[in-house]
Amino acid sequence: SIKAIESSNKEDDTTWLTYWVVYGVFSIAEFFSDTFLYWFPFYYAGKCLFLVWCMAPVSWNGSQVLYQNVIRPCFLKHHQAVDNVLGNLSTRA
């Protein structure tokens, strides 16, 4: 999804690909922290509001904000190493 977002061929799918990238990162983080987070009051309400903010059809929606400020810089910093690891895995398979 990140490769599709960063490609030169920009189409209508960029908005939803951005959402799915943010949702995927959120799901991975939640998997490791859910044991502790569900004890907080209104955790599920906050989670629901967060996901609605990520899907909101406004210019300042959560997916765009988080992708541009957090995920994209991290990806651009490490994408060469990730591509090398995935390349090595595919040759071994």
C-alpha positions as a Python dict, from the first residue, in 0.01 Angstrom:
ca = {
    (1, 'S'): (0, 0, 0),
    (2, 'I'): (279, 242, 82),
    (3, 'K'): (444, 173, -255),
    (4, 'A'): (112, 246, -429),
    (5, 'I'): (69, 572, -238),
    (6, 'E'): (420, 684, -322),
    (7, 'S'): (396, 589, -692),
    (8, 'S'): (378, 860, -955),
    (9, 'N'): (37, 738, -1077),
    (10, 'K'): (-196, 916, -834),
    (11, 'E'): (-555, 802, -855),
    (12, 'D'): (-862, 796, -635),
    (13, 'D'): (-726, 505, -430),
    (14, 'T'): (-470, 716, -243),
    (15, 'T'): (-717, 824, 25),
    (16, 'W'): (-824, 471, 115),
    (17, 'L'): (-475, 325, 82),
    (18, 'T'): (-357, 588, 328),
    (19, 'Y'): (-636, 490, 566),
    (20, 'W'): (-548, 120, 542),
    (21, 'V'): (-180, 187, 606),
    (22, 'V'): (-267, 390, 918),
    (23, 'Y'): (-519, 126, 1027),
    (24, 'G'): (-260, -150, 980),
    (25, 'V'): (-2, 32, 1191),
    (26, 'F'): (-268, 103, 1453),
    (27, 'S'): (-373, -264, 1458),
    (28, 'I'): (-16, -382, 1508),
    (29, 'A'): (37, -133, 1792),
    (30, 'E'): (-296, -229, 1946),
    (31, 'F'): (-212, -600, 1931),
    (32, 'F'): (84, -547, 2163),
    (33, 'S'): (-78, -292, 2392),
    (34, 'D'): (-440, -414, 2408),
    (35, 'T'): (-376, -609, 2728),
    (36, 'F'): (-311, -281, 2908),
    (37, 'L'): (-533, -42, 2716),
    (38, 'Y'): (-866, -218, 2762),
    (39, 'W'): (-848, -141, 3135),
    (40, 'F'): (-882, 232, 3065),
    (41, 'P'): (-1236, 368, 3087),
    (42, 'F'): (-1384, 466, 2751),
    (43, 'Y'): (-1099, 294, 2562),
    (44, 'Y'): (-1335, 148, 2303),
    (45, 'A'): (-1521, 477, 2261),
    (46, 'G'): (-1189, 654, 2208),
    (47, 'K'): (-1081, 387, 1962),
    (48, 'C'): (-1405, 430, 1770),
    (49, 'L'): (-1364, 809, 1760),
    (50, 'F'): (-1005, 770, 1643),
    (51, 'L'): (-1111, 544, 1354),
    (52, 'V'): (-1394, 780, 1257),
    (53, 'W'): (-1142, 1067, 1255),
    (54, 'C'): (-918, 859, 1028),
    (55, 'M'): (-1207, 805, 783),
    (56, 'A'): (-1356, 1156, 798),
    (57, 'P'): (-1387, 1320, 454),
    (58, 'V'): (-1209, 1639, 558),
    (59, 'S'): (-867, 1774, 470),
    (60, 'W'): (-738, 1727, 828),
    (61, 'N'): (-849, 1366, 867),
    (62, 'G'): (-642, 1138, 1085),
    (63, 'S'): (-511, 915, 810),
    (64, 'Q'): (-354, 1203, 619),
    (65, 'V'): (-216, 1369, 933),
    (66, 'L'): (-64, 1051, 1077),
    (67, 'Y'): (66, 926, 743),
    (68, 'Q'): (234, 1255, 647),
    (69, 'N'): (381, 1329, 991),
    (70, 'V'): (468, 985, 1132),
    (71, 'I'): (449, 688, 895),
    (72, 'R'): (585, 842, 573),
    (73, 'P'): (904, 987, 731),
    (74, 'C'): (972, 654, 902),
    (75, 'F'): (908, 463, 579),
    (76, 'L'): (1129, 690, 370),
    (77, 'K'): (1408, 654, 625),
    (78, 'H'): (1395, 272, 626),
    (79, 'H'): (1243, 167, 292),
    (80, 'Q'): (1574, 59, 137),
    (81, 'A'): (1648, -180, 425),
    (82, 'V'): (1293, -322, 409),
    (83, 'D'): (1323, -376, 33),
    (84, 'N'): (1657, -555, 83),
    (85, 'V'): (1515, -786, 350),
    (86, 'L'): (1209, -867, 139),
    (87, 'G'): (1432, -930, -162),
    (88, 'N'): (1648, -1169, 37),
    (89, 'L'): (1341, -1352, 167),
    (90, 'S'): (1198, -1395, -181),
    (91, 'T'): (1522, -1541, -315),
    (92, 'R'): (1542, -1787, -25),
    (93, 'A'): (1181, -1896, -75),
}
